Amino acid sequence: MSFEVEVRAAFRRGDSAEVMRTAGAELERARAAGDAAGEVEALYAMSRVSIRGEDLPRAAELASEALAVAERSGDRRLEERPRHVLAGVTRMAGDFERARELYLASIALNEELGQAEMVNSEYHNLAFTELNLGNLARARELFLAGRERVFREGYDSFVPYVCVAAAALASAEGDHPYAARMVGLTDTAYAAIGQVPDPDDGLELDAVRTRALAAVGEVQFQAEYAVGAAQTPAQAFG
């Protein structure tokens, strides 16, 4: 198993200690070997752990360092992950106008590189940015287009993120019972693939959970949650 596959799997399992252990070793190896790709991937992995630990300044520092390595290498493909993290850190810090700019730039880069799945992922993130800016109609348009694209193209690993989007959209529209149901669906969808949400999506999901509980109360929340948890995404979305 390659370092990239191993470290990303560990992150998605929520094993931050394993990410830092393997990333530290890879960073040392890559710098000694002059391997820009390995150095970027290691710094990227470490920056994501910093995000999960809510140390956004450190995450931005590591991602910026990774981006500088990528730019010096002249390989545009190496810029993609650091730019993605910098956009995410900016969004989580609440600078949504700047985050929108960074996501649009990331989308353009991924289109240039022919990376359709990454384009889809960044449109998902852009939708959350628009939602946080109060642009509900635009966010809805992006979320629904993303859902259709994920199922059409068979982006199976992204299905849980479609569920997060549905929960957030329902919450923003004031349908808190349905939002609670979608939280149940989301938790089940992540468990089914042995992963946890990325930090930014996890933050959005926690906010939906909190709002739904406050709106409908514990008893109704648990009842709606159970309905969602018993479904598959295909059943929920047809």
GROMACS .gro file of C-alpha atoms in nm:
model
  238
    1MET     CA    1   0.000   0.000   0.000
    2SER     CA    2   0.136   0.341  -0.095
    3PHE     CA    3   0.189   0.611   0.164
    4GLU     CA    4  -0.087   0.825   0.008
    5VAL     CA    5  -0.345   0.547   0.026
    6GLU     CA    6  -0.239   0.443   0.375
    7VAL     CA    7  -0.237   0.790   0.528
    8ARG     CA    8  -0.566   0.898   0.373
    9ALA     CA    9  -0.735   0.578   0.491
   10ALA     CA   10  -0.606   0.637   0.844
   11PHE     CA   11  -0.738   0.993   0.840
   12ARG     CA   12  -1.082   0.886   0.722
   13ARG     CA   13  -1.092   0.625   0.998
   14GLY     CA   14  -1.027   0.907   1.244
   15ASP     CA   15  -0.684   0.771   1.346
   16SER     CA   16  -0.494   1.099   1.381
   17ALA     CA   17  -0.206   0.940   1.574
   18GLU     CA   18  -0.138   0.700   1.288
   19VAL     CA   19  -0.156   0.984   1.036
   20MET     CA   20   0.104   1.186   1.225
   21ARG     CA   21   0.331   0.885   1.271
   22THR     CA   22   0.334   0.785   0.905
   23ALA     CA   23   0.335   1.144   0.777
   24GLY     CA   24   0.633   1.236   0.993
   25ALA     CA   25   0.831   0.941   0.862
   26GLU     CA   26   0.732   1.019   0.503
   27LEU     CA   27   0.824   1.386   0.540
   28GLU     CA   28   1.172   1.295   0.659
   29ARG     CA   29   1.216   1.042   0.377
   30ALA     CA   30   1.083   1.275   0.107
   31ARG     CA   31   1.302   1.568   0.208
   32ALA     CA   32   1.611   1.349   0.212
   33ALA     CA   33   1.525   1.210  -0.132
   34GLY     CA   34   1.418   1.540  -0.287
   35ASP     CA   35   1.072   1.391  -0.348
   36ALA     CA   36   0.838   1.690  -0.380
   37ALA     CA   37   0.527   1.475  -0.420
   38GLY     CA   38   0.599   1.284  -0.099
   39GLU     CA   39   0.675   1.604   0.090
   40VAL     CA   40   0.351   1.767  -0.025
   41GLU     CA   41   0.142   1.462   0.066
   42ALA     CA   42   0.300   1.440   0.412
   43LEU     CA   43   0.247   1.810   0.487
   44TYR     CA   44  -0.107   1.788   0.355
   45ALA     CA   45  -0.182   1.495   0.585
   46MET     CA   46  -0.041   1.679   0.886
   47SER     CA   47  -0.242   1.991   0.803
   48ARG     CA   48  -0.564   1.788   0.803
   49VAL     CA   49  -0.486   1.653   1.148
   50SER     CA   50  -0.436   2.012   1.266
   51ILE     CA   51  -0.779   2.101   1.127
   52ARG     CA   52  -0.934   1.807   1.309
   53GLY     CA   53  -0.763   1.928   1.625
   54GLU     CA   54  -0.909   2.276   1.563
   55ASP     CA   55  -0.566   2.435   1.524
   56LEU     CA   56  -0.651   2.633   1.210
   57PRO     CA   57  -0.340   2.857   1.214
   58ARG     CA   58  -0.113   2.551   1.219
   59ALA     CA   59  -0.319   2.386   0.946
   60ALA     CA   60  -0.285   2.693   0.727
   61GLU     CA   61   0.091   2.707   0.795
   62LEU     CA   62   0.141   2.344   0.692
   63ALA     CA   63  -0.080   2.374   0.385
   64SER     CA   64   0.102   2.691   0.278
   65GLU     CA   65   0.434   2.511   0.318
   66ALA     CA   66   0.302   2.224   0.105
   67LEU     CA   67   0.180   2.469  -0.160
   68ALA     CA   68   0.521   2.637  -0.175
   69VAL     CA   69   0.687   2.298  -0.232
   70ALA     CA   70   0.434   2.218  -0.503
   71GLU     CA   71   0.484   2.549  -0.681
   72ARG     CA   72   0.862   2.512  -0.676
   73SER     CA   73   0.828   2.166  -0.831
   74GLY     CA   74   0.646   2.304  -1.135
   75ASP     CA   75   0.394   2.018  -1.117
   76ARG     CA   76   0.048   2.172  -1.107
   77ARG     CA   77  -0.105   1.847  -0.983
   78LEU     CA   78   0.082   1.886  -0.654
   79GLU     CA   79  -0.094   2.216  -0.589
   80GLU     CA   80  -0.440   2.061  -0.573
   81ARG     CA   81  -0.446   1.922  -0.217
   82PRO     CA   82  -0.278   2.220  -0.047
   83ARG     CA   83  -0.518   2.459  -0.222
   84HIS     CA   84  -0.811   2.245  -0.110
   85VAL     CA   85  -0.696   2.261   0.253
   86LEU     CA   86  -0.638   2.636   0.244
   87ALA     CA   87  -0.991   2.687   0.114
   88GLY     CA   88  -1.128   2.462   0.388
   89VAL     CA   89  -0.935   2.638   0.664
   90THR     CA   90  -1.061   2.973   0.538
   91ARG     CA   91  -1.419   2.847   0.537
   92MET     CA   92  -1.390   2.703   0.889
   93ALA     CA   93  -1.243   3.032   1.009
   94GLY     CA   94  -1.562   3.204   0.890
   95ASP     CA   95  -1.416   3.405   0.600
   96PHE     CA   96  -1.675   3.280   0.354
   97GLU     CA   97  -1.617   3.542   0.084
   98ARG     CA   98  -1.249   3.448   0.063
   99ALA     CA   99  -1.334   3.078   0.086
  100ARG     CA  100  -1.563   3.114  -0.216
  101GLU     CA  101  -1.275   3.263  -0.416
  102LEU     CA  102  -1.042   2.981  -0.313
  103TYR     CA  103  -1.295   2.708  -0.395
  104LEU     CA  104  -1.364   2.858  -0.737
  105ALA     CA  105  -0.989   2.864  -0.805
  106SER     CA  106  -0.961   2.504  -0.688
  107ILE     CA  107  -1.246   2.402  -0.917
  108ALA     CA  108  -1.071   2.569  -1.210
  109LEU     CA  109  -0.745   2.388  -1.130
  110ASN     CA  110  -0.915   2.050  -1.105
  111GLU     CA  111  -1.097   2.109  -1.432
  112GLU     CA  112  -0.762   2.193  -1.591
  113LEU     CA  113  -0.620   1.869  -1.452
  114GLY     CA  114  -0.918   1.662  -1.567
  115GLN     CA  115  -1.000   1.550  -1.212
  116ALA     CA  116  -1.378   1.522  -1.227
  117GLU     CA  117  -1.424   1.372  -0.879
  118MET     CA  118  -1.226   1.655  -0.723
  119VAL     CA  119  -1.435   1.906  -0.916
  120ASN     CA  120  -1.744   1.745  -0.767
  121SER     CA  121  -1.594   1.759  -0.417
  122GLU     CA  122  -1.511   2.128  -0.444
  123TYR     CA  123  -1.858   2.213  -0.572
  124HIS     CA  124  -1.990   2.041  -0.259
  125ASN     CA  125  -1.767   2.264  -0.047
  126LEU     CA  126  -1.867   2.569  -0.248
  127ALA     CA  127  -2.231   2.487  -0.177
  128PHE     CA  128  -2.166   2.495   0.196
  129THR     CA  129  -1.986   2.825   0.153
  130GLU     CA  130  -2.285   2.972  -0.029
  131LEU     CA  131  -2.514   2.836   0.243
  132ASN     CA  132  -2.309   3.010   0.510
  133LEU     CA  133  -2.321   3.331   0.307
  134GLY     CA  134  -2.701   3.312   0.319
  135ASN     CA  135  -2.741   3.224  -0.049
  136LEU     CA  136  -2.991   2.944   0.008
  137ALA     CA  137  -3.116   2.914  -0.350
  138ARG     CA  138  -2.764   2.887  -0.490
  139ALA     CA  139  -2.664   2.637  -0.222
  140ARG     CA  140  -2.972   2.425  -0.296
  141GLU     CA  141  -2.893   2.430  -0.668
  142LEU     CA  142  -2.535   2.316  -0.606
  143PHE     CA  143  -2.629   2.048  -0.352
  144LEU     CA  144  -2.896   1.893  -0.574
  145ALA     CA  145  -2.670   1.900  -0.880
  146GLY     CA  146  -2.399   1.735  -0.673
  147ARG     CA  147  -2.635   1.462  -0.552
  148GLU     CA  148  -2.740   1.381  -0.906
  149ARG     CA  149  -2.378   1.377  -1.021
  150VAL     CA  150  -2.260   1.148  -0.741
  151PHE     CA  151  -2.518   0.879  -0.816
  152ARG     CA  152  -2.488   0.918  -1.193
  153GLU     CA  153  -2.110   0.889  -1.195
  154GLY     CA  154  -2.088   0.624  -0.923
  155TYR     CA  155  -1.880   0.831  -0.678
  156ASP     CA  156  -1.957   0.581  -0.403
  157SER     CA  157  -1.709   0.717  -0.149
  158PHE     CA  158  -1.883   1.054  -0.169
  159VAL     CA  159  -2.232   0.927  -0.090
  160PRO     CA  160  -2.210   1.011   0.284
  161TYR     CA  161  -2.128   1.370   0.192
  162VAL     CA  162  -2.449   1.387  -0.011
  163CYS     CA  163  -2.625   1.291   0.312
  164VAL     CA  164  -2.450   1.570   0.504
  165ALA     CA  165  -2.564   1.811   0.234
  166ALA     CA  166  -2.925   1.693   0.263
  167ALA     CA  167  -2.917   1.739   0.641
  168ALA     CA  168  -2.773   2.089   0.614
  169LEU     CA  169  -3.018   2.193   0.345
  170ALA     CA  170  -3.317   2.068   0.546
  171SER     CA  171  -3.191   2.256   0.850
  172ALA     CA  172  -3.143   2.578   0.655
  173GLU     CA  173  -3.496   2.545   0.518
  174GLY     CA  174  -3.635   2.499   0.870
  175ASP     CA  175  -3.743   2.137   0.830
  176HIS     CA  176  -3.583   2.014   1.150
  177PRO     CA  177  -3.764   1.676   1.170
  178TYR     CA  178  -3.632   1.588   0.825
  179ALA     CA  179  -3.290   1.726   0.919
  180ALA     CA  180  -3.285   1.487   1.218
  181ARG     CA  181  -3.373   1.202   0.984
  182MET     CA  182  -3.089   1.300   0.753
  183VAL     CA  183  -2.846   1.310   1.046
  184GLY     CA  184  -2.938   0.946   1.115
  185LEU     CA  185  -2.891   0.859   0.749
  186THR     CA  186  -2.554   1.037   0.744
  187ASP     CA  187  -2.420   0.860   1.051
  188THR     CA  188  -2.521   0.524   0.904
  189ALA     CA  189  -2.371   0.608   0.563
  190TYR     CA  190  -2.033   0.694   0.714
  191ALA     CA  191  -2.037   0.385   0.935
  192ALA     CA  192  -2.115   0.168   0.633
  193ILE     CA  193  -1.785   0.265   0.470
  194GLY     CA  194  -1.584   0.274   0.794
  195GLN     CA  195  -1.516   0.646   0.785
  196VAL     CA  196  -1.585   0.965   0.978
  197PRO     CA  197  -1.669   1.302   0.823
  198ASP     CA  198  -1.394   1.538   0.717
  199PRO     CA  199  -1.356   1.816   0.976
  200ASP     CA  200  -1.545   2.080   0.779
  201ASP     CA  201  -1.838   1.849   0.705
  202GLY     CA  202  -1.826   1.723   1.062
  203LEU     CA  203  -1.865   2.081   1.184
  204GLU     CA  204  -2.165   2.133   0.956
  205LEU     CA  205  -2.323   1.805   1.069
  206ASP     CA  206  -2.277   1.888   1.438
  207ALA     CA  207  -2.448   2.223   1.382
  208VAL     CA  208  -2.746   2.053   1.214
  209ARG     CA  209  -2.768   1.801   1.499
  210THR     CA  210  -2.767   2.077   1.761
  211ARG     CA  211  -3.031   2.287   1.582
  212ALA     CA  212  -3.259   1.988   1.524
  213LEU     CA  213  -3.240   1.877   1.888
  214ALA     CA  214  -3.324   2.229   2.005
  215ALA     CA  215  -3.612   2.258   1.760
  216VAL     CA  216  -3.791   1.925   1.806
  217GLY     CA  217  -3.669   1.793   2.140
  218GLU     CA  218  -3.491   1.473   2.233
  219VAL     CA  219  -3.784   1.232   2.188
  220GLN     CA  220  -3.883   1.343   1.838
  221PHE     CA  221  -3.519   1.382   1.736
  222GLN     CA  222  -3.444   1.022   1.829
  223ALA     CA  223  -3.756   0.896   1.651
  224GLU     CA  224  -3.672   1.080   1.329
  225TYR     CA  225  -3.305   0.984   1.362
  226ALA     CA  226  -3.400   0.617   1.384
  227VAL     CA  227  -3.605   0.642   1.063
  228GLY     CA  228  -3.309   0.788   0.878
  229ALA     CA  229  -3.060   0.545   1.028
  230ALA     CA  230  -3.269   0.253   0.904
  231GLN     CA  231  -3.253   0.371   0.543
  232THR     CA  232  -2.987   0.352   0.277
  233PRO     CA  233  -2.900   0.664   0.075
  234ALA     CA  234  -3.053   0.502  -0.234
  235GLN     CA  235  -3.382   0.454  -0.047
  236ALA     CA  236  -3.376   0.805   0.096
  237PHE     CA  237  -3.307   0.979  -0.232
  238GLY     CA  238  -3.472   0.741  -0.475
   0.00000   0.00000   0.00000
